[in-house]
PDB file of C-alpha atoms in Angstrom:
ATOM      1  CA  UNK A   1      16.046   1.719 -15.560  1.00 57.00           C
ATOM      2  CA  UNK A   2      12.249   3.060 -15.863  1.00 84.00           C
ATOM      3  CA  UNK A   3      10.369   3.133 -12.784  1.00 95.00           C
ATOM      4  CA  UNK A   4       7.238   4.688 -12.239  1.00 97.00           C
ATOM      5  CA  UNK A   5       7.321   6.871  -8.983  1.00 98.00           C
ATOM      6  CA  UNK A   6       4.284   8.000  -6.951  1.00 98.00           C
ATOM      7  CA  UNK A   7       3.418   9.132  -3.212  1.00 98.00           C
ATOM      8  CA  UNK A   8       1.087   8.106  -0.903  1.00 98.00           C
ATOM      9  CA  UNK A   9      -1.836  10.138   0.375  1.00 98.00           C
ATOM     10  CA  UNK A  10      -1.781   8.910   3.617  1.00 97.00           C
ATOM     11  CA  UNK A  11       1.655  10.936   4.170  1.00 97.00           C
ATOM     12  CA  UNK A  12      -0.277  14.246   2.617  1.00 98.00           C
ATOM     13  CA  UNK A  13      -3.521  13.680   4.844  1.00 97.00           C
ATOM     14  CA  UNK A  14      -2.873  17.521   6.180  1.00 96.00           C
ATOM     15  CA  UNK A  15      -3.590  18.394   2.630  1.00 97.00           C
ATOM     16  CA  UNK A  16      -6.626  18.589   1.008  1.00 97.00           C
ATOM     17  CA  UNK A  17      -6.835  15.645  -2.047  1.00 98.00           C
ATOM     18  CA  UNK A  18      -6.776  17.857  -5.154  1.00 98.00           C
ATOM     19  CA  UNK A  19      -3.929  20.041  -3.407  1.00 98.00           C
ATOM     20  CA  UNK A  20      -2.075  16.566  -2.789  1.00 98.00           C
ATOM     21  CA  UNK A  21      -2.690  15.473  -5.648  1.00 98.00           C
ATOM     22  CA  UNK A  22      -1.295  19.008  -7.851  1.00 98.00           C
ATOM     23  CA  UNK A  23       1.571  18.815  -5.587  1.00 98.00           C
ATOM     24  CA  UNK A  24       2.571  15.353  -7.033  1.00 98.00           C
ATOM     25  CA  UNK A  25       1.986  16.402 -10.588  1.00 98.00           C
ATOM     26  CA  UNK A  26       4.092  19.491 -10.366  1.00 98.00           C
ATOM     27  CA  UNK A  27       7.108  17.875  -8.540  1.00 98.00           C
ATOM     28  CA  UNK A  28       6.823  15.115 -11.575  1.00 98.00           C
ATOM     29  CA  UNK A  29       5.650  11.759  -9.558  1.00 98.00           C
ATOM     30  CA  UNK A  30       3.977   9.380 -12.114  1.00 98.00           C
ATOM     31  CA  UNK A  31       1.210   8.468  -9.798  1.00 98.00           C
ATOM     32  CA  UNK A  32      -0.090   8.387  -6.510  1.00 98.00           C
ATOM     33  CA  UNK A  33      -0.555   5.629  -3.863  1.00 98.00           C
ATOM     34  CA  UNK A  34      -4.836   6.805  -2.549  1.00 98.00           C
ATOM     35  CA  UNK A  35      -5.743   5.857   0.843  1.00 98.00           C
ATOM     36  CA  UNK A  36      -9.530   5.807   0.826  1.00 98.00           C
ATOM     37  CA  UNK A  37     -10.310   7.776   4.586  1.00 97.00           C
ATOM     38  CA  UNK A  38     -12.169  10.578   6.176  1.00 96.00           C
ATOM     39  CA  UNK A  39      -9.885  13.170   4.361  1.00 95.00           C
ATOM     40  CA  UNK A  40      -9.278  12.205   0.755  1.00 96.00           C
ATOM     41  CA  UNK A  41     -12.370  10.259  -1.158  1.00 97.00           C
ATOM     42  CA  UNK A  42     -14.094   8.626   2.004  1.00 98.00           C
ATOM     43  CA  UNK A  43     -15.810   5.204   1.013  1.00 98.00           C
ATOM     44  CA  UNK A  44     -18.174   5.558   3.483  1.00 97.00           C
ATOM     45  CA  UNK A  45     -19.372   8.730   2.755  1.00 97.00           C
ATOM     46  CA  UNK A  46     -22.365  10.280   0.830  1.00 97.00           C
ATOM     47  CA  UNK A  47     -22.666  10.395  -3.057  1.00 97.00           C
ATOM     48  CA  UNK A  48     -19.044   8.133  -3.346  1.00 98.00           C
ATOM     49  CA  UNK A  49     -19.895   7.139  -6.724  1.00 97.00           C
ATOM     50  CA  UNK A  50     -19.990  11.196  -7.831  1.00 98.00           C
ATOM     51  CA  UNK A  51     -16.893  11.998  -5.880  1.00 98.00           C
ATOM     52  CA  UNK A  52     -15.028   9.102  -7.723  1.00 98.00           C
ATOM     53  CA  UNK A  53     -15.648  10.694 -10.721  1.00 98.00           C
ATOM     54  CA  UNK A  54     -14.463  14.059 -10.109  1.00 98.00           C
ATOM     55  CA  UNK A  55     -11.014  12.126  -8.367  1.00 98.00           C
ATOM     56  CA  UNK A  56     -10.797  10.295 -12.120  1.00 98.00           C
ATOM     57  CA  UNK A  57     -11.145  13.278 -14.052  1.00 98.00           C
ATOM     58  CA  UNK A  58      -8.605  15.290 -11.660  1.00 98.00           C
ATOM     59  CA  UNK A  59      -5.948  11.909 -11.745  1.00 98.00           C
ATOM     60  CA  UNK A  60      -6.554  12.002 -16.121  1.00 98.00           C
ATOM     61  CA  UNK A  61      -5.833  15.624 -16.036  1.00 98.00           C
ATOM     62  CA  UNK A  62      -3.062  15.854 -13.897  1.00 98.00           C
ATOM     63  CA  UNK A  63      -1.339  12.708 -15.928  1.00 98.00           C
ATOM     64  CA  UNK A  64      -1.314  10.635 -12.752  1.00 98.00           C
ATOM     65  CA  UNK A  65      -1.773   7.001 -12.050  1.00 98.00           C
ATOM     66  CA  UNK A  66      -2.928   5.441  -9.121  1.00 98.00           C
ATOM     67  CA  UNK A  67      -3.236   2.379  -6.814  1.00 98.00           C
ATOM     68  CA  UNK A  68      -6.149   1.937  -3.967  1.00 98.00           C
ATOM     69  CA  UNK A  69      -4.866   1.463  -0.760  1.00 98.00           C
ATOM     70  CA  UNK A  70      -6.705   0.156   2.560  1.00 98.00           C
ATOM     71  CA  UNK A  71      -4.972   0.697   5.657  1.00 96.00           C
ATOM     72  CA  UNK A  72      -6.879   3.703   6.700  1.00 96.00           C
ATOM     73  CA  UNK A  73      -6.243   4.010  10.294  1.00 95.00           C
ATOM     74  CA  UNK A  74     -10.266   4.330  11.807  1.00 97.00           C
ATOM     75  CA  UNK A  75     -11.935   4.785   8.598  1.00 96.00           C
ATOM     76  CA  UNK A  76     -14.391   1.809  10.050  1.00 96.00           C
ATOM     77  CA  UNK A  77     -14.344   1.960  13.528  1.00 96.00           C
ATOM     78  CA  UNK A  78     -13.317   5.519  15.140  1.00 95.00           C
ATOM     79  CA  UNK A  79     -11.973   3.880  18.802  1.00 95.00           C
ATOM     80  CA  UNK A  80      -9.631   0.546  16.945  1.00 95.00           C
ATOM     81  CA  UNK A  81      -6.745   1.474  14.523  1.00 94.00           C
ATOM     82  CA  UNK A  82      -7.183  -0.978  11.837  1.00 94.00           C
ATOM     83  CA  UNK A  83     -10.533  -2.227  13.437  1.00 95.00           C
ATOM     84  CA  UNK A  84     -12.556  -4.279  12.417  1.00 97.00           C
ATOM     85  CA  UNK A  85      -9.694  -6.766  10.633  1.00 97.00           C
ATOM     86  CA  UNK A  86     -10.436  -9.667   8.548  1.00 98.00           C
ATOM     87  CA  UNK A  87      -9.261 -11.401  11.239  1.00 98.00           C
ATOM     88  CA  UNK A  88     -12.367 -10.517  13.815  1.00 98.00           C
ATOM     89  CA  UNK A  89     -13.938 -13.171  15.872  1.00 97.00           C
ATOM     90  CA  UNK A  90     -17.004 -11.215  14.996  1.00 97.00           C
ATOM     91  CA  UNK A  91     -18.771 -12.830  11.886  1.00 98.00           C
ATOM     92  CA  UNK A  92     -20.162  -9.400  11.606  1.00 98.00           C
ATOM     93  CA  UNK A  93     -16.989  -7.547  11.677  1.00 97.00           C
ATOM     94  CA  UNK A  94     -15.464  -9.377   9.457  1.00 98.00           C
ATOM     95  CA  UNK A  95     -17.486  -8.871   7.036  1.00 98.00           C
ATOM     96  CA  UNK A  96     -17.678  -4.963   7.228  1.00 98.00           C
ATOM     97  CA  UNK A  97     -14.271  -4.807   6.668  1.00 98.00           C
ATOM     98  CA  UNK A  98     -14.998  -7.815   3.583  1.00 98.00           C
ATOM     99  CA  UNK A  99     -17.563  -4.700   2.318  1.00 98.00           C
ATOM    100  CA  UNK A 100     -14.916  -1.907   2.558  1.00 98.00           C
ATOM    101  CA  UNK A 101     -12.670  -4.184   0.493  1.00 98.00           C
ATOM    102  CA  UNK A 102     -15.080  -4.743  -2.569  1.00 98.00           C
ATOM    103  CA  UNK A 103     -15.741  -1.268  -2.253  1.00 98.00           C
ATOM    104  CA  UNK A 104     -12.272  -0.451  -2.833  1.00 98.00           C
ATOM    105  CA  UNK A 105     -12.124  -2.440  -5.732  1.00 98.00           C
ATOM    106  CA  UNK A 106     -15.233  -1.258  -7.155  1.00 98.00           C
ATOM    107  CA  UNK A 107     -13.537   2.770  -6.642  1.00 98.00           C
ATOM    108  CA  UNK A 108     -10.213   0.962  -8.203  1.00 98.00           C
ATOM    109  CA  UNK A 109     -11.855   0.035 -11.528  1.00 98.00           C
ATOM    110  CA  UNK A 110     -13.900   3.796 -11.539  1.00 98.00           C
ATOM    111  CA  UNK A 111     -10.631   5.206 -11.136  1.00 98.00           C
ATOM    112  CA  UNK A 112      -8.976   3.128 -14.036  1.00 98.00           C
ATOM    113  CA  UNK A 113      -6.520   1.891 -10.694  1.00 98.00           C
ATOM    114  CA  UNK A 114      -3.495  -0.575 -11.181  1.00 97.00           C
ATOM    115  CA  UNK A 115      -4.767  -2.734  -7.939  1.00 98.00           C
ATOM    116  CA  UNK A 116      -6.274  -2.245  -4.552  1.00 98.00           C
ATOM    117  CA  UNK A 117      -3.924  -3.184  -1.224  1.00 98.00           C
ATOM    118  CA  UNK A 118      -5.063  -4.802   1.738  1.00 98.00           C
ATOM    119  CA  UNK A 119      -3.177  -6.502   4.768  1.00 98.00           C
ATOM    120  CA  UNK A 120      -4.335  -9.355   6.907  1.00 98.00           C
ATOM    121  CA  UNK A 121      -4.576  -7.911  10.153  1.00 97.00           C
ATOM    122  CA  UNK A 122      -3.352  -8.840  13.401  1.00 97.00           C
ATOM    123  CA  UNK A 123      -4.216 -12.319  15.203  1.00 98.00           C
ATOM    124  CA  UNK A 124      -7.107 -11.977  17.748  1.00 97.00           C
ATOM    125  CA  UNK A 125      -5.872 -12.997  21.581  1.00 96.00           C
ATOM    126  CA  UNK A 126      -7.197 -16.395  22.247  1.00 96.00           C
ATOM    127  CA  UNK A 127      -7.584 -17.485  18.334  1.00 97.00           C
ATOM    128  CA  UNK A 128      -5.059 -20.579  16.507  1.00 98.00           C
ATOM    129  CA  UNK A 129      -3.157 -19.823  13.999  1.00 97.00           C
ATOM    130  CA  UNK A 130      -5.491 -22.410  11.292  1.00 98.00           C
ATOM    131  CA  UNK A 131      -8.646 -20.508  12.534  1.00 98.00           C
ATOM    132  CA  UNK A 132      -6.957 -17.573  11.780  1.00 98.00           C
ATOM    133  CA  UNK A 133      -5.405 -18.242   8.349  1.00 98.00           C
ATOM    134  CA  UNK A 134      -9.298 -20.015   7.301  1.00 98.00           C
ATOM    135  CA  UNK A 135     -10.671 -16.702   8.636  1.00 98.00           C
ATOM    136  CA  UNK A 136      -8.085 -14.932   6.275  1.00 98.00           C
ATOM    137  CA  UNK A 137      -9.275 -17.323   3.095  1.00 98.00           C
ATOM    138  CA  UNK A 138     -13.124 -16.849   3.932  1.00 98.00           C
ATOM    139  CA  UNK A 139     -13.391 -13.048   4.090  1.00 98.00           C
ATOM    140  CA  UNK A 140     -11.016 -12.682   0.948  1.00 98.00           C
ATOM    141  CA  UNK A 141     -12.909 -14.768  -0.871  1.00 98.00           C
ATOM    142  CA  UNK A 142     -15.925 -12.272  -2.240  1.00 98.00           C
ATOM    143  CA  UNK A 143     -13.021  -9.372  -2.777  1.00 98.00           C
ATOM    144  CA  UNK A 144     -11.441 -11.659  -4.675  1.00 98.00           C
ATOM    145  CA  UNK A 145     -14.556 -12.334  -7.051  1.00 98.00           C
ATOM    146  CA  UNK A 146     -15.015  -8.627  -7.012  1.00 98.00           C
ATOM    147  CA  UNK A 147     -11.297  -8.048  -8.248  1.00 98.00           C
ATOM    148  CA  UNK A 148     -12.135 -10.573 -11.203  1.00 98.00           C
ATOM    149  CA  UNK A 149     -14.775  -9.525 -12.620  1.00 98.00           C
ATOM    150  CA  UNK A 150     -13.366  -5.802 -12.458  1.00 98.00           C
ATOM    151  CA  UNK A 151     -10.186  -6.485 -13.722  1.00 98.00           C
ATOM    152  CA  UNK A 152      -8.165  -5.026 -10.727  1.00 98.00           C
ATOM    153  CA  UNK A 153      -5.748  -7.021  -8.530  1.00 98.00           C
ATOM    154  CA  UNK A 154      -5.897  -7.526  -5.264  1.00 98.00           C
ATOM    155  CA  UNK A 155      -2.603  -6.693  -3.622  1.00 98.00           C
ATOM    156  CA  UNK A 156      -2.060  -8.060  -0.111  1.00 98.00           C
ATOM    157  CA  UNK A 157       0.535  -6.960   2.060  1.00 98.00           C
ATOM    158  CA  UNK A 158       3.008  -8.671   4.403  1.00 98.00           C
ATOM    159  CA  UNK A 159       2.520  -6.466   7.439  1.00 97.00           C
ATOM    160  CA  UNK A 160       5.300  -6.581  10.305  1.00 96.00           C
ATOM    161  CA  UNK A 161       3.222  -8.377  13.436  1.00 96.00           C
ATOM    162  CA  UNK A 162       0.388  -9.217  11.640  1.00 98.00           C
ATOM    163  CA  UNK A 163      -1.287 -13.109  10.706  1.00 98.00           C
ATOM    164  CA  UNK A 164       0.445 -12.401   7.136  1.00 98.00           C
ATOM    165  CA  UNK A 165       3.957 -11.395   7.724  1.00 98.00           C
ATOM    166  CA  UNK A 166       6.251 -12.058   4.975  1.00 98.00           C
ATOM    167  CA  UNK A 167       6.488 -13.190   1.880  1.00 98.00           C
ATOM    168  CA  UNK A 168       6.114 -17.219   2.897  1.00 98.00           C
ATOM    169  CA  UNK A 169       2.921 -16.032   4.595  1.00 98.00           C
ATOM    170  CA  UNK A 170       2.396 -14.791   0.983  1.00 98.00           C
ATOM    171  CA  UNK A 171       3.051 -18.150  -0.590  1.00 98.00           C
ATOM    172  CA  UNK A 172       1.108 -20.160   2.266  1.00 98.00           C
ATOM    173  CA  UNK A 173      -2.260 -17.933   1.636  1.00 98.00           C
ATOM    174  CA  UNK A 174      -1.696 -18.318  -1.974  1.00 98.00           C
ATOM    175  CA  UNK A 175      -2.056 -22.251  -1.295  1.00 97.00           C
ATOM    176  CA  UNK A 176      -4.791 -22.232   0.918  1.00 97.00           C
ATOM    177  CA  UNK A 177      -6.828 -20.162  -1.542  1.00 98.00           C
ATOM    178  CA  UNK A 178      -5.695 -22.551  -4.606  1.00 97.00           C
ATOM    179  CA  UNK A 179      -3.546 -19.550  -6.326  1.00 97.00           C
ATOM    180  CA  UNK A 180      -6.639 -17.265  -7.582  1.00 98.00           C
ATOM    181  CA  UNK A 181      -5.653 -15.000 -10.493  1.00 97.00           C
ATOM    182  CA  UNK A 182      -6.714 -12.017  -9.309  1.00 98.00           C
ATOM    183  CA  UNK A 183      -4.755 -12.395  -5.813  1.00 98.00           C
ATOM    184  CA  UNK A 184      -0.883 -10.750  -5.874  1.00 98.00           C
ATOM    185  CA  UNK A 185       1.083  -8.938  -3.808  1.00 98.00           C
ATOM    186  CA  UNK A 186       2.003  -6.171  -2.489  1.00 98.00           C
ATOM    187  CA  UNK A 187       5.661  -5.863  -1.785  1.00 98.00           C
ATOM    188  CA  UNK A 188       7.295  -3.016   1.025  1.00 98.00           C
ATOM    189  CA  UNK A 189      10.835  -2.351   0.909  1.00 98.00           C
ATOM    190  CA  UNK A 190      11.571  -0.931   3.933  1.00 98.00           C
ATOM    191  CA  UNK A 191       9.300  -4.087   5.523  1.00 98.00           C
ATOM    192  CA  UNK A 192      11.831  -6.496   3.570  1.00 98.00           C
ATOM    193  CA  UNK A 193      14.706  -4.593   5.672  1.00 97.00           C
ATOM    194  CA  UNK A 194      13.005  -5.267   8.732  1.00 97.00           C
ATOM    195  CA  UNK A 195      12.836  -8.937   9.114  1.00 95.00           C
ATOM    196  CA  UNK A 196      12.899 -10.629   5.859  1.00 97.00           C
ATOM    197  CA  UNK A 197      15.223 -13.483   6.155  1.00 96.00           C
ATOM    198  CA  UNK A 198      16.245 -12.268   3.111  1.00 97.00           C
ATOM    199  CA  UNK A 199      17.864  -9.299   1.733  1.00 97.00           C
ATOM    200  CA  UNK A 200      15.503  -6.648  -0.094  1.00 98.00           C
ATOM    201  CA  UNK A 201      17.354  -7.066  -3.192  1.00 98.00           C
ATOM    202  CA  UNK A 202      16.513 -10.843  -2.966  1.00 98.00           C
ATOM    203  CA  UNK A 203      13.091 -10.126  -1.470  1.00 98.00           C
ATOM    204  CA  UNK A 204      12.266  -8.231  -5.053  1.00 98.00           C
ATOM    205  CA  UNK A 205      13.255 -11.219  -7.161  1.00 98.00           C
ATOM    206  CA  UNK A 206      11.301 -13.626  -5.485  1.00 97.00           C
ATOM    207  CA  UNK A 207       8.605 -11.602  -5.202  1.00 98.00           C
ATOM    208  CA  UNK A 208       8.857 -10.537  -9.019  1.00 98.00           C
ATOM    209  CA  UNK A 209       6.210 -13.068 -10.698  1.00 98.00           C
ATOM    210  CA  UNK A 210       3.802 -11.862  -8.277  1.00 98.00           C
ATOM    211  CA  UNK A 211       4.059  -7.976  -7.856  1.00 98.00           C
ATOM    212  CA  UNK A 212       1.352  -5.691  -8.378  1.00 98.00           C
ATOM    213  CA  UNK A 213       1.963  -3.138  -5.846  1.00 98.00           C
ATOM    214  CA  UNK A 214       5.455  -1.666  -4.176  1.00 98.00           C
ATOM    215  CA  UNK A 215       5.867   0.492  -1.260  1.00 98.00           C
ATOM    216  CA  UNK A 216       9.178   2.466  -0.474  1.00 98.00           C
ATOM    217  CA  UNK A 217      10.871   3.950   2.276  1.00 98.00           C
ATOM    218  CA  UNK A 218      13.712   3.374   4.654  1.00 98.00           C
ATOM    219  CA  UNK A 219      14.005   1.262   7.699  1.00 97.00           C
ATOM    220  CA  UNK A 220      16.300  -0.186   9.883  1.00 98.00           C
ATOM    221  CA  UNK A 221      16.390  -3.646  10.904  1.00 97.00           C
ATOM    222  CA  UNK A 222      13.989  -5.579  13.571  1.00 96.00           C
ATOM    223  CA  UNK A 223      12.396  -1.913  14.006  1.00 97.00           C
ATOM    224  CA  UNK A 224       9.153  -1.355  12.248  1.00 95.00           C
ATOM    225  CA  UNK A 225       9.483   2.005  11.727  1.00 96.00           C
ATOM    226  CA  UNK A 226       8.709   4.229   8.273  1.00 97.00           C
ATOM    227  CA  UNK A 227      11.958   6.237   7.693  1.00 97.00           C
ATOM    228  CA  UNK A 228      12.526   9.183   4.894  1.00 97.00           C
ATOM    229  CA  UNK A 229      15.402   7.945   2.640  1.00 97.00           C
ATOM    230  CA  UNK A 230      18.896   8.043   4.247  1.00 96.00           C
ATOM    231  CA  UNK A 231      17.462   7.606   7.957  1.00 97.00           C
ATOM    232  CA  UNK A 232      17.257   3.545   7.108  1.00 97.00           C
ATOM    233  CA  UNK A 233      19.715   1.628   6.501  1.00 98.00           C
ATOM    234  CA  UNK A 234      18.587   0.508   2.981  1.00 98.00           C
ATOM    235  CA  UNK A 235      21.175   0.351   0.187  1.00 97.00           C
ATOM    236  CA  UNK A 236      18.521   1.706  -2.732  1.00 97.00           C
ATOM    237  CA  UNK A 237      20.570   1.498  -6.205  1.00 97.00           C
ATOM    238  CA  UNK A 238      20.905  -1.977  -6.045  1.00 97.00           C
ATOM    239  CA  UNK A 239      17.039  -2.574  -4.767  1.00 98.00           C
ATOM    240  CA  UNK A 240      15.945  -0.163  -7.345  1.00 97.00           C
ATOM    241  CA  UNK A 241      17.226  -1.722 -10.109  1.00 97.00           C
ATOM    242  CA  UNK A 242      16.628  -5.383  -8.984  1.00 97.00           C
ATOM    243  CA  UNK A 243      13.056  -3.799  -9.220  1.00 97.00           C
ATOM    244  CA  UNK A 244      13.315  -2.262 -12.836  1.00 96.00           C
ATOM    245  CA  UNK A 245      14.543  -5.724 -13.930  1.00 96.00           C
ATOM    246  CA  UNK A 246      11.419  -7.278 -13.183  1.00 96.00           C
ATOM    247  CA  UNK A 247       9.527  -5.661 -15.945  1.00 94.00           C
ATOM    248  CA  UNK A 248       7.105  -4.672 -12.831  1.00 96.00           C
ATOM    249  CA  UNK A 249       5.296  -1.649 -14.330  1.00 94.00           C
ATOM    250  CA  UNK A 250       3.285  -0.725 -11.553  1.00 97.00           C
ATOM    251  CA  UNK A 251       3.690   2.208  -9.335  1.00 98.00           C
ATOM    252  CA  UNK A 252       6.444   2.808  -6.632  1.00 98.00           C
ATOM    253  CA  UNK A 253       4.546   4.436  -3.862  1.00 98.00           C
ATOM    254  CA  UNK A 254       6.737   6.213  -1.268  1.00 98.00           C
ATOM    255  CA  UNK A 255       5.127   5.495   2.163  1.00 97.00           C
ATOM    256  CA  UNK A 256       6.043   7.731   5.135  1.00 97.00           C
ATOM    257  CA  UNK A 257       2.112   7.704   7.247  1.00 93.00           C
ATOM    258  CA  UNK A 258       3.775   9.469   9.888  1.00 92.00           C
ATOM    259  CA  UNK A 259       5.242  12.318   8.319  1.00 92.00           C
ATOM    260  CA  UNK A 260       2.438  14.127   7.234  1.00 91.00           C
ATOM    261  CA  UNK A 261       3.259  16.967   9.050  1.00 94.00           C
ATOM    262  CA  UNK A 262       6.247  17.704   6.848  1.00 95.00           C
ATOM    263  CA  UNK A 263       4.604  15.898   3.765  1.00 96.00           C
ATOM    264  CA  UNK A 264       4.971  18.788   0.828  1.00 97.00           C
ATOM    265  CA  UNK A 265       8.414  18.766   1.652  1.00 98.00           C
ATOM    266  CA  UNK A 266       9.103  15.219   1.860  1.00 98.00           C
ATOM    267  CA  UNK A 267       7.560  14.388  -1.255  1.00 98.00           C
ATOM    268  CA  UNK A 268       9.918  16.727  -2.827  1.00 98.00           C
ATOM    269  CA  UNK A 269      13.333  14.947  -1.284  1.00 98.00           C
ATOM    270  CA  UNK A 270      11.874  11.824  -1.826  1.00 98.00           C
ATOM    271  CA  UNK A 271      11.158  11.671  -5.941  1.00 98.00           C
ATOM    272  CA  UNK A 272      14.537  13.639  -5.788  1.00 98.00           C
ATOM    273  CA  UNK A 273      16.200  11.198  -3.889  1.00 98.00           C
ATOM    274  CA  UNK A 274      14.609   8.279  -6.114  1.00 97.00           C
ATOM    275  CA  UNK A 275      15.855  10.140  -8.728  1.00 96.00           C
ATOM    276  CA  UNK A 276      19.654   9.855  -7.965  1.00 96.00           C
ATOM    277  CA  UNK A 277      19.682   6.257  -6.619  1.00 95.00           C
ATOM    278  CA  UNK A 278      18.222   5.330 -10.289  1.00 92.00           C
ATOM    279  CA  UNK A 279      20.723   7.823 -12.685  1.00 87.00           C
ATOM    280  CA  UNK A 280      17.599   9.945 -14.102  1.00 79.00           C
ATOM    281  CA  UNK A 281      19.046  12.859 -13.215  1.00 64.00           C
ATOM    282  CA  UNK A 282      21.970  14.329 -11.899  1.00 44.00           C
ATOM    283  CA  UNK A 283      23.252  15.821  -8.809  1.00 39.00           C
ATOM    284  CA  UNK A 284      24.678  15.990  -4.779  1.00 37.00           C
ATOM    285  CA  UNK A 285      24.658  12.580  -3.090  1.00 36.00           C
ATOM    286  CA  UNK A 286      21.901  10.952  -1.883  1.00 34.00           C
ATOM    287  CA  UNK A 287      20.746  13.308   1.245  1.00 30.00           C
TER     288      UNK A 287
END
């Protein structure tokens, strides 16, 4: 089976980009999942069109791919995780978080990026599930356009707890929005673990005609928690190559955002680890 491996940056954030990203080059990751925040290629920051640049030129040299992701933590508001949402009662809010989103996008195609991820957010207090789901429809709608005309998809993400959960959530925004091209999906393993009805395995093939983004790591069930591989309770062979028989072609971003304290190291079990569960190389059992 061919998969293409990469890491995300927002489990390297104690290193600086271009040592995060030389670090995935050398241990032999195909590409690298790029969180746009504070410490590695902030959107919001001075001269972004410049810095992009430089990020391209280090990604083409290094023989790395990339995806854009979105879920900085505070990149837009330094006292809300995740704040504003494009869930916000604020008008306003929303649409600072609609801007970051476009701006992604526009970073995506500058960076010659397979997609750009995004999640819902989490339901306001005191807001019904239709306003919620028409707020969802109304502030994708100009990242959407943006994704068209640049060629990039959009990836959402079902998100544990928030508006868009699962994959049906998936399927029910897809309706509401009338199926837009550019709109797919973002698909995380250890997230289908964790309360899919489904089992990941399954999760993958019904997710297959719509995947342009995956995100790997272990879990354990009903607890949304990002595990390193063998802490979960994930069977991977079997996942793996359900995934490989897609024909996705993508990158397979490992995602540990809490582990950046132990990052270097982790990335290196991890592609090793990967490596086993899909026979490209040989050695000890899975750790």
């Amino acid at each position: 089976m061919t998969l293409r491996l990469g890491y995300g940056t927002n489990g390297l954030t104690d290193l600086r980009l271009d040592d995060a990203l030389r670090l995935l080059a050398d241990l032999g990751y195909d590409g690298v999942g790029l969180t746009l925040d504070h410490m590695h290629l902030d959107p919001l920051a001075p001269d972004l069109a410049a810095r992009t640049r430089q990020v391209a030129r280090r990604l083409t040299g290094l023989g790395l791919g990339v995806t854009v992701e979105t879920g900085a933590r505070y990149v837009l508001d330094p006292r809300r995780k995740h704040g504003p949402s494009l869930l916000d009662p604020d008008p306003e809010a929303r649409a600072a978080r609609t801007a970051l989103l476009v701006r992604a996008v526009e970073v995506a195609a500058d960076l010659g990026a397979h997609a750009v991820h995004c999640f819902s957010g989490i339901t306001p207090p005191d807001t019904t599930t239709d306003t919620a789901w028409q707020r969802l429809s109304d502030a994708l709608a100009p990242v959407l356009d943006a994704s068209d005309r640049a060629g990039i998809p959009l990836a959402i993400e079902p998100e544990p707890g928030h508006l868009l959960a699962t994959l049906a959530g998936f399927h029910h925004l897809r309706t509401l929005l009338g199926d837009p091209g550019p709109l797919g999906l973002t698909l995380d393993i250890g997230h289908c673990q964790c309360l899919e009805p489904a089992s990941p395995v399954d999760c993958v093939k019904e997710a297959a005609p719509w995947l342009r983004h995956v995100q790997i790591e272990d879990m354990r069930r009903g607890v949304h928690e990002h595990l390193p591989f063998g802490d979960g309770e994930i069977d991977f062979p079997p996942v793996l190559e359900a995934l490989a028989s897609t024909g996705y072609a993508g990158l397979t971003v490992v995602e540990l955002p809490r582990h950046s304290h132990a990052g270097p190291e982790l990335a290196r079990r991890s592609i090793d680890f990967l490596r086993r569960a899909t026979g490209t190389t040989n050695g000890a059992a899975p750790c």
